[in-house]
C-alpha cells in the first residue's frame, strides 16, 4: 500500500553575518537558533519533512527554494525564515539582500509546477524597517473620533502568487524584536503549534498569533514598553488546516 507524501518544511536561520572581506556587518542574532530548532522538531511531529539550514548566503538561499521545485510534496509547503531584514528583503549571512518577492515567485505556479495547487505558507521573522512601535492604549466606547490612518507600504505590497500565504513578524517600517530567549513572533508561533490552536484553520491560527504578540508580548531593557504587531497576507480561496494532526 502506498503512503501519502509528506508535506515539506524549509527552515532557514541566519545568526552570524560577515561581508565577503570577512568584516562583521550585522549583530549576532542570539536566541534565533534555539527557537527555530524547536519549531523544526514540532513540525516533524506534525508529519512534516523538515530541512533546517543555518547561516546561508543570499545565493544559497535562492538555491534552496529552487531545489524545492524538484522535490515531491505533500498537502502543504511551509517555510520559516529568521534573519536580519528590511522592507521587502531578508539578508543572507554574507549581508547580501534577497528579495522576498523573488522567493515567492520561484515557487509560483508559473515556475514550479509541482507546487501549483499546494498552499505555500511563509513565516518571516525579520525587521521591515527601523521604527519602534510604542504601542497604543485601546479604549472601548470612548466616543472619541479615530483619526484617519495614513496609507502604508503594505497596502501597495506587490501581490503574491496564487495559493500563497505570508505572515510577517511586524508591520511595514518597524523592527522585529529578538533577544537571547527568542523572538516575540516565533515564540507565539511555537505556543500556538504546541497547543490546541494548531487545529484551527490557517487564517484563524494566524489571527491568534497576532493576538498573542499584541497583548502578551512587550520589549524589556533598552526598548522597555515597545510592542510588535504581526500581519499576514493571503490569497487562498479555501480554508486550510496545515497543522492539524
PDB file of C-alpha atoms in Angstrom:
ATOM      1  CA  UNK A   1       0.000   0.000   0.000  1.00  0.00           C
ATOM      2  CA  UNK A   2       1.437   3.398  -0.979  1.00  0.00           C
ATOM      3  CA  UNK A   3       1.830   6.018   1.711  1.00  0.00           C
ATOM      4  CA  UNK A   4       0.785   9.664   1.176  1.00  0.00           C
ATOM      5  CA  UNK A   5       3.642  12.054   0.520  1.00  0.00           C
ATOM      6  CA  UNK A   6       4.841  14.101   3.473  1.00  0.00           C
ATOM      7  CA  UNK A   7       4.361  17.829   3.446  1.00  0.00           C
ATOM      8  CA  UNK A   8       7.672  19.668   3.352  1.00  0.00           C
ATOM      9  CA  UNK A   9       9.070  22.477   5.510  1.00  0.00           C
ATOM     10  CA  UNK A  10      12.141  24.599   4.770  1.00  0.00           C
ATOM     11  CA  UNK A  11      13.511  26.468   7.795  1.00  0.00           C
ATOM     12  CA  UNK A  12      16.330  28.976   7.330  1.00  0.00           C
ATOM     13  CA  UNK A  13      18.011  30.784  10.224  1.00  0.00           C
ATOM     14  CA  UNK A  14      20.890  33.236   9.909  1.00  0.00           C
ATOM     15  CA  UNK A  15      22.638  34.238  13.118  1.00  0.00           C
ATOM     16  CA  UNK A  16      26.099  35.479  12.063  1.00  0.00           C
ATOM     17  CA  UNK A  17      26.737  37.980   9.288  1.00  0.00           C
ATOM     18  CA  UNK A  18      30.042  38.741   7.578  1.00  0.00           C
ATOM     19  CA  UNK A  19      30.764  40.525   4.308  1.00  0.00           C
ATOM     20  CA  UNK A  20      32.878  38.953   1.582  1.00  0.00           C
ATOM     21  CA  UNK A  21      36.004  40.572   3.045  1.00  0.00           C
ATOM     22  CA  UNK A  22      35.363  38.971   6.445  1.00  0.00           C
ATOM     23  CA  UNK A  23      34.076  42.030   8.300  1.00  0.00           C
ATOM     24  CA  UNK A  24      31.155  41.588  10.707  1.00  0.00           C
ATOM     25  CA  UNK A  25      28.255  43.581   9.254  1.00  0.00           C
ATOM     26  CA  UNK A  26      25.220  42.976  11.494  1.00  0.00           C
ATOM     27  CA  UNK A  27      24.872  41.980  15.118  1.00  0.00           C
ATOM     28  CA  UNK A  28      24.744  38.313  16.103  1.00  0.00           C
ATOM     29  CA  UNK A  29      21.150  37.104  16.443  1.00  0.00           C
ATOM     30  CA  UNK A  30      21.360  35.331  19.797  1.00  0.00           C
ATOM     31  CA  UNK A  31      18.321  33.220  20.592  1.00  0.00           C
ATOM     32  CA  UNK A  32      17.295  32.684  16.969  1.00  0.00           C
ATOM     33  CA  UNK A  33      18.909  29.263  16.537  1.00  0.00           C
ATOM     34  CA  UNK A  34      17.252  27.636  19.545  1.00  0.00           C
ATOM     35  CA  UNK A  35      13.707  28.669  18.658  1.00  0.00           C
ATOM     36  CA  UNK A  36      13.867  27.519  15.037  1.00  0.00           C
ATOM     37  CA  UNK A  37      15.261  24.177  16.188  1.00  0.00           C
ATOM     38  CA  UNK A  38      12.217  23.847  18.456  1.00  0.00           C
ATOM     39  CA  UNK A  39       9.935  24.775  15.573  1.00  0.00           C
ATOM     40  CA  UNK A  40      11.627  22.195  13.366  1.00  0.00           C
ATOM     41  CA  UNK A  41      11.012  19.475  15.949  1.00  0.00           C
ATOM     42  CA  UNK A  42       7.358  20.459  16.275  1.00  0.00           C
ATOM     43  CA  UNK A  43       6.857  20.447  12.517  1.00  0.00           C
ATOM     44  CA  UNK A  44       8.454  16.992  12.371  1.00  0.00           C
ATOM     45  CA  UNK A  45       5.958  15.772  14.981  1.00  0.00           C
ATOM     46  CA  UNK A  46       3.188  17.212  12.807  1.00  0.00           C
ATOM     47  CA  UNK A  47       4.381  14.946   9.974  1.00  0.00           C
ATOM     48  CA  UNK A  48       6.420  17.485   8.010  1.00  0.00           C
ATOM     49  CA  UNK A  49       9.680  16.536   6.368  1.00  0.00           C
ATOM     50  CA  UNK A  50      11.839  19.385   7.667  1.00  0.00           C
ATOM     51  CA  UNK A  51      15.020  20.800   6.139  1.00  0.00           C
ATOM     52  CA  UNK A  52      16.741  23.093   8.666  1.00  0.00           C
ATOM     53  CA  UNK A  53      19.514  25.289   7.268  1.00  0.00           C
ATOM     54  CA  UNK A  54      21.895  27.539   9.243  1.00  0.00           C
ATOM     55  CA  UNK A  55      23.765  30.641   8.057  1.00  0.00           C
ATOM     56  CA  UNK A  56      23.177  30.597   4.330  1.00  0.00           C
ATOM     57  CA  UNK A  57      24.342  33.247   1.870  1.00  0.00           C
ATOM     58  CA  UNK A  58      21.903  35.099  -0.369  1.00  0.00           C
ATOM     59  CA  UNK A  59      22.866  32.876  -3.300  1.00  0.00           C
ATOM     60  CA  UNK A  60      22.432  29.717  -1.225  1.00  0.00           C
ATOM     61  CA  UNK A  61      19.004  30.840  -0.002  1.00  0.00           C
ATOM     62  CA  UNK A  62      17.800  31.336  -3.568  1.00  0.00           C
ATOM     63  CA  UNK A  63      19.167  27.909  -4.498  1.00  0.00           C
ATOM     64  CA  UNK A  64      17.362  26.224  -1.597  1.00  0.00           C
ATOM     65  CA  UNK A  65      13.984  27.434  -2.851  1.00  0.00           C
ATOM     66  CA  UNK A  66      14.869  26.483  -6.390  1.00  0.00           C
ATOM     67  CA  UNK A  67      15.598  22.949  -5.165  1.00  0.00           C
ATOM     68  CA  UNK A  68      12.059  22.691  -3.792  1.00  0.00           C
ATOM     69  CA  UNK A  69      10.785  22.771  -7.363  1.00  0.00           C
ATOM     70  CA  UNK A  70      12.401  19.355  -7.898  1.00  0.00           C
ATOM     71  CA  UNK A  71      11.013  17.681  -4.756  1.00  0.00           C
ATOM     72  CA  UNK A  72       7.938  15.594  -4.146  1.00  0.00           C
ATOM     73  CA  UNK A  73       5.459  17.493  -1.987  1.00  0.00           C
ATOM     74  CA  UNK A  74       2.515  16.556   0.192  1.00  0.00           C
ATOM     75  CA  UNK A  75      -0.504  18.730   1.010  1.00  0.00           C
ATOM     76  CA  UNK A  76       1.405  21.834   2.141  1.00  0.00           C
ATOM     77  CA  UNK A  77       4.708  23.637   1.892  1.00  0.00           C
ATOM     78  CA  UNK A  78       5.804  25.653   4.936  1.00  0.00           C
ATOM     79  CA  UNK A  79       8.852  27.889   5.173  1.00  0.00           C
ATOM     80  CA  UNK A  80      10.216  29.819   8.147  1.00  0.00           C
ATOM     81  CA  UNK A  81      12.885  32.473   7.586  1.00  0.00           C
ATOM     82  CA  UNK A  82      14.673  34.054  10.543  1.00  0.00           C
ATOM     83  CA  UNK A  83      17.229  36.702   9.661  1.00  0.00           C
ATOM     84  CA  UNK A  84      18.014  40.405   9.552  1.00  0.00           C
ATOM     85  CA  UNK A  85      15.891  42.273   7.062  1.00  0.00           C
ATOM     86  CA  UNK A  86      14.410  45.451   5.670  1.00  0.00           C
ATOM     87  CA  UNK A  87      11.104  46.104   3.946  1.00  0.00           C
ATOM     88  CA  UNK A  88      10.767  43.571   1.148  1.00  0.00           C
ATOM     89  CA  UNK A  89      14.096  41.809   1.729  1.00  0.00           C
ATOM     90  CA  UNK A  90      15.904  39.452   4.063  1.00  0.00           C
ATOM     91  CA  UNK A  91      19.689  39.196   4.314  1.00  0.00           C
ATOM     92  CA  UNK A  92      21.923  36.211   3.731  1.00  0.00           C
ATOM     93  CA  UNK A  93      24.747  35.535   6.169  1.00  0.00           C
ATOM     94  CA  UNK A  94      27.008  37.337   3.680  1.00  0.00           C
ATOM     95  CA  UNK A  95      24.934  40.504   4.312  1.00  0.00           C
ATOM     96  CA  UNK A  96      23.606  40.410   0.744  1.00  0.00           C
ATOM     97  CA  UNK A  97      19.855  41.034   0.290  1.00  0.00           C
ATOM     98  CA  UNK A  98      17.314  38.567  -1.056  1.00  0.00           C
ATOM     99  CA  UNK A  99      14.034  39.984  -2.319  1.00  0.00           C
ATOM    100  CA  UNK A 100      11.093  38.170  -0.763  1.00  0.00           C
ATOM    101  CA  UNK A 101       9.100  38.529  -3.961  1.00  0.00           C
ATOM    102  CA  UNK A 102      11.850  36.604  -5.755  1.00  0.00           C
ATOM    103  CA  UNK A 103      11.453  33.741  -3.272  1.00  0.00           C
ATOM    104  CA  UNK A 104       7.666  33.746  -3.658  1.00  0.00           C
ATOM    105  CA  UNK A 105       7.865  33.843  -7.449  1.00  0.00           C
ATOM    106  CA  UNK A 106      10.358  30.939  -7.507  1.00  0.00           C
ATOM    107  CA  UNK A 107       7.589  28.741  -6.082  1.00  0.00           C
ATOM    108  CA  UNK A 108       4.761  30.216  -8.161  1.00  0.00           C
ATOM    109  CA  UNK A 109       2.679  28.055 -10.473  1.00  0.00           C
ATOM    110  CA  UNK A 110       4.421  29.624 -13.482  1.00  0.00           C
ATOM    111  CA  UNK A 111       7.867  28.455 -12.373  1.00  0.00           C
ATOM    112  CA  UNK A 112       7.167  25.484 -10.102  1.00  0.00           C
ATOM    113  CA  UNK A 113       4.565  23.094 -11.480  1.00  0.00           C
ATOM    114  CA  UNK A 114       4.830  20.631  -8.575  1.00  0.00           C
ATOM    115  CA  UNK A 115       3.576  23.317  -6.148  1.00  0.00           C
ATOM    116  CA  UNK A 116       0.814  24.717  -8.371  1.00  0.00           C
ATOM    117  CA  UNK A 117      -2.114  23.556  -6.241  1.00  0.00           C
ATOM    118  CA  UNK A 118      -0.285  23.243  -2.929  1.00  0.00           C
ATOM    119  CA  UNK A 119      -0.681  26.038  -0.343  1.00  0.00           C
ATOM    120  CA  UNK A 120       2.670  27.723   0.319  1.00  0.00           C
ATOM    121  CA  UNK A 121       2.929  29.236   3.815  1.00  0.00           C
ATOM    122  CA  UNK A 122       5.728  31.593   4.870  1.00  0.00           C
ATOM    123  CA  UNK A 123       6.586  32.902   8.346  1.00  0.00           C
ATOM    124  CA  UNK A 124       9.113  35.764   8.143  1.00  0.00           C
ATOM    125  CA  UNK A 125      10.987  36.751  11.326  1.00  0.00           C
ATOM    126  CA  UNK A 126      12.915  39.840  10.213  1.00  0.00           C
ATOM    127  CA  UNK A 127      12.816  43.601  10.596  1.00  0.00           C
ATOM    128  CA  UNK A 128      10.918  45.607   7.976  1.00  0.00           C
ATOM    129  CA  UNK A 129      12.439  48.971   8.857  1.00  0.00           C
ATOM    130  CA  UNK A 130      13.963  50.878  11.758  1.00  0.00           C
ATOM    131  CA  UNK A 131      10.929  52.326  13.550  1.00  0.00           C
ATOM    132  CA  UNK A 132       9.981  51.243  17.068  1.00  0.00           C
ATOM    133  CA  UNK A 133       6.333  50.503  17.808  1.00  0.00           C
ATOM    134  CA  UNK A 134       5.423  52.296  21.044  1.00  0.00           C
ATOM    135  CA  UNK A 135       2.006  50.638  21.129  1.00  0.00           C
ATOM    136  CA  UNK A 136      -1.349  52.292  21.741  1.00  0.00           C
ATOM    137  CA  UNK A 137      -3.845  52.384  24.577  1.00  0.00           C
ATOM    138  CA  UNK A 138      -7.035  50.698  23.417  1.00  0.00           C
ATOM    139  CA  UNK A 139     -10.222  52.296  24.762  1.00  0.00           C
ATOM    140  CA  UNK A 140     -13.668  50.906  24.087  1.00  0.00           C
ATOM    141  CA  UNK A 141     -16.793  53.104  23.720  1.00  0.00           C
ATOM    142  CA  UNK A 142     -14.780  56.248  24.352  1.00  0.00           C
ATOM    143  CA  UNK A 143     -16.819  58.284  21.916  1.00  0.00           C
ATOM    144  CA  UNK A 144     -13.671  59.946  20.576  1.00  0.00           C
ATOM    145  CA  UNK A 145     -13.238  60.016  16.799  1.00  0.00           C
ATOM    146  CA  UNK A 146     -10.396  57.948  15.443  1.00  0.00           C
ATOM    147  CA  UNK A 147      -8.080  59.944  13.157  1.00  0.00           C
ATOM    148  CA  UNK A 148      -7.767  58.536   9.639  1.00  0.00           C
ATOM    149  CA  UNK A 149      -4.775  56.293   9.115  1.00  0.00           C
ATOM    150  CA  UNK A 150      -2.078  57.219   6.651  1.00  0.00           C
ATOM    151  CA  UNK A 151      -1.675  54.572   3.952  1.00  0.00           C
ATOM    152  CA  UNK A 152       1.405  52.449   4.477  1.00  0.00           C
ATOM    153  CA  UNK A 153       3.553  50.464   2.118  1.00  0.00           C
ATOM    154  CA  UNK A 154       1.781  47.209   2.988  1.00  0.00           C
ATOM    155  CA  UNK A 155      -1.296  48.281   1.018  1.00  0.00           C
ATOM    156  CA  UNK A 156       0.929  48.678  -2.033  1.00  0.00           C
ATOM    157  CA  UNK A 157       2.848  45.437  -1.431  1.00  0.00           C
ATOM    158  CA  UNK A 158       3.251  43.510  -4.630  1.00  0.00           C
ATOM    159  CA  UNK A 159       0.650  40.772  -4.995  1.00  0.00           C
ATOM    160  CA  UNK A 160       1.854  37.336  -4.017  1.00  0.00           C
ATOM    161  CA  UNK A 161       1.444  34.302  -6.308  1.00  0.00           C
ATOM    162  CA  UNK A 162      -1.709  32.151  -6.102  1.00  0.00           C
ATOM    163  CA  UNK A 163      -2.038  29.717  -3.216  1.00  0.00           C
ATOM    164  CA  UNK A 164       0.479  31.643  -1.104  1.00  0.00           C
ATOM    165  CA  UNK A 165       0.251  32.959   2.447  1.00  0.00           C
ATOM    166  CA  UNK A 166       2.867  35.211   4.048  1.00  0.00           C
ATOM    167  CA  UNK A 167       2.968  36.177   7.722  1.00  0.00           C
ATOM    168  CA  UNK A 168       5.402  38.871   8.831  1.00  0.00           C
ATOM    169  CA  UNK A 169       6.697  39.356  12.376  1.00  0.00           C
ATOM    170  CA  UNK A 170       5.945  43.065  12.273  1.00  0.00           C
ATOM    171  CA  UNK A 171       4.232  45.812  10.322  1.00  0.00           C
ATOM    172  CA  UNK A 172       5.950  47.622   7.423  1.00  0.00           C
ATOM    173  CA  UNK A 173       8.639  50.050   8.545  1.00  0.00           C
ATOM    174  CA  UNK A 174       9.075  48.556  12.026  1.00  0.00           C
ATOM    175  CA  UNK A 175      11.645  46.405  13.790  1.00  0.00           C
ATOM    176  CA  UNK A 176      11.038  42.796  14.840  1.00  0.00           C
ATOM    177  CA  UNK A 177      12.290  42.071  18.350  1.00  0.00           C
ATOM    178  CA  UNK A 178      14.670  39.248  19.265  1.00  0.00           C
ATOM    179  CA  UNK A 179      16.606  38.516  22.464  1.00  0.00           C
ATOM    180  CA  UNK A 180      18.542  35.579  23.899  1.00  0.00           C
ATOM    181  CA  UNK A 181      15.256  33.806  24.674  1.00  0.00           C
ATOM    182  CA  UNK A 182      13.918  34.158  21.144  1.00  0.00           C
ATOM    183  CA  UNK A 183      11.599  36.435  19.194  1.00  0.00           C
ATOM    184  CA  UNK A 184       8.096  37.608  20.066  1.00  0.00           C
ATOM    185  CA  UNK A 185       6.739  36.319  16.773  1.00  0.00           C
ATOM    186  CA  UNK A 186       8.224  32.827  16.553  1.00  0.00           C
ATOM    187  CA  UNK A 187       7.692  32.240  20.279  1.00  0.00           C
ATOM    188  CA  UNK A 188       3.991  32.943  19.674  1.00  0.00           C
ATOM    189  CA  UNK A 189       4.034  30.551  16.703  1.00  0.00           C
ATOM    190  CA  UNK A 190       5.652  27.915  18.925  1.00  0.00           C
ATOM    191  CA  UNK A 191       2.985  28.369  21.574  1.00  0.00           C
ATOM    192  CA  UNK A 192       0.172  28.018  19.046  1.00  0.00           C
ATOM    193  CA  UNK A 193       1.640  24.915  17.387  1.00  0.00           C
ATOM    194  CA  UNK A 194       2.165  23.261  20.782  1.00  0.00           C
ATOM    195  CA  UNK A 195      -1.440  23.947  21.843  1.00  0.00           C
ATOM    196  CA  UNK A 196      -4.896  23.075  20.611  1.00  0.00           C
ATOM    197  CA  UNK A 197      -4.904  26.155  18.373  1.00  0.00           C
ATOM    198  CA  UNK A 198      -2.875  24.180  15.835  1.00  0.00           C
ATOM    199  CA  UNK A 199      -6.135  22.532  14.755  1.00  0.00           C
ATOM    200  CA  UNK A 200      -7.599  25.883  13.651  1.00  0.00           C
ATOM    201  CA  UNK A 201      -7.938  26.979  10.059  1.00  0.00           C
ATOM    202  CA  UNK A 202      -4.814  28.864   8.993  1.00  0.00           C
ATOM    203  CA  UNK A 203      -6.368  32.348   8.945  1.00  0.00           C
ATOM    204  CA  UNK A 204      -7.722  31.861  12.472  1.00  0.00           C
ATOM    205  CA  UNK A 205      -4.408  30.430  13.655  1.00  0.00           C
ATOM    206  CA  UNK A 206      -2.556  33.477  12.344  1.00  0.00           C
ATOM    207  CA  UNK A 207      -5.072  35.823  13.944  1.00  0.00           C
ATOM    208  CA  UNK A 208      -4.421  34.020  17.206  1.00  0.00           C
ATOM    209  CA  UNK A 209      -0.680  34.687  16.776  1.00  0.00           C
ATOM    210  CA  UNK A 210      -1.474  38.372  16.186  1.00  0.00           C
ATOM    211  CA  UNK A 211      -3.418  38.468  19.446  1.00  0.00           C
ATOM    212  CA  UNK A 212      -0.689  36.655  21.353  1.00  0.00           C
ATOM    213  CA  UNK A 213       2.036  39.076  20.241  1.00  0.00           C
ATOM    214  CA  UNK A 214      -0.104  42.212  20.563  1.00  0.00           C
ATOM    215  CA  UNK A 215      -1.429  41.544  24.069  1.00  0.00           C
ATOM    216  CA  UNK A 216       1.108  39.224  25.703  1.00  0.00           C
ATOM    217  CA  UNK A 217       4.457  40.488  24.411  1.00  0.00           C
ATOM    218  CA  UNK A 218       6.411  43.619  25.276  1.00  0.00           C
ATOM    219  CA  UNK A 219      10.049  44.587  24.958  1.00  0.00           C
ATOM    220  CA  UNK A 220      12.229  44.879  28.056  1.00  0.00           C
ATOM    221  CA  UNK A 221      15.528  46.569  28.833  1.00  0.00           C
ATOM    222  CA  UNK A 222      16.674  49.265  26.411  1.00  0.00           C
ATOM    223  CA  UNK A 223      13.385  49.203  24.497  1.00  0.00           C
ATOM    224  CA  UNK A 224      11.157  48.855  27.560  1.00  0.00           C
ATOM    225  CA  UNK A 225       7.473  49.012  26.630  1.00  0.00           C
ATOM    226  CA  UNK A 226       7.871  48.760  22.857  1.00  0.00           C
ATOM    227  CA  UNK A 227       5.440  46.470  21.062  1.00  0.00           C
ATOM    228  CA  UNK A 228       5.201  44.481  17.848  1.00  0.00           C
ATOM    229  CA  UNK A 229       2.297  43.774  15.517  1.00  0.00           C
ATOM    230  CA  UNK A 230       2.499  40.832  13.102  1.00  0.00           C
ATOM    231  CA  UNK A 231       0.432  40.886   9.942  1.00  0.00           C
ATOM    232  CA  UNK A 232      -0.328  38.461   7.148  1.00  0.00           C
ATOM    233  CA  UNK A 233      -1.460  38.485   3.546  1.00  0.00           C
ATOM    234  CA  UNK A 234      -3.178  35.583   1.810  1.00  0.00           C
ATOM    235  CA  UNK A 235      -4.828  34.793  -1.477  1.00  0.00           C
ATOM    236  CA  UNK A 236      -6.059  31.304  -0.593  1.00  0.00           C
ATOM    237  CA  UNK A 237      -9.577  30.588  -1.831  1.00  0.00           C
ATOM    238  CA  UNK A 238     -10.422  28.000   0.798  1.00  0.00           C
ATOM    239  CA  UNK A 239      -9.778  27.258   4.459  1.00  0.00           C
ATOM    240  CA  UNK A 240      -6.765  25.040   5.106  1.00  0.00           C
ATOM    241  CA  UNK A 241      -5.644  23.203   8.238  1.00  0.00           C
ATOM    242  CA  UNK A 242      -1.899  22.690   7.747  1.00  0.00           C
ATOM    243  CA  UNK A 243      -1.009  21.855  11.355  1.00  0.00           C
ATOM    244  CA  UNK A 244      -3.967  19.710  12.387  1.00  0.00           C
ATOM    245  CA  UNK A 245      -2.659  16.207  13.082  1.00  0.00           C
TER     246      UNK A 245
END
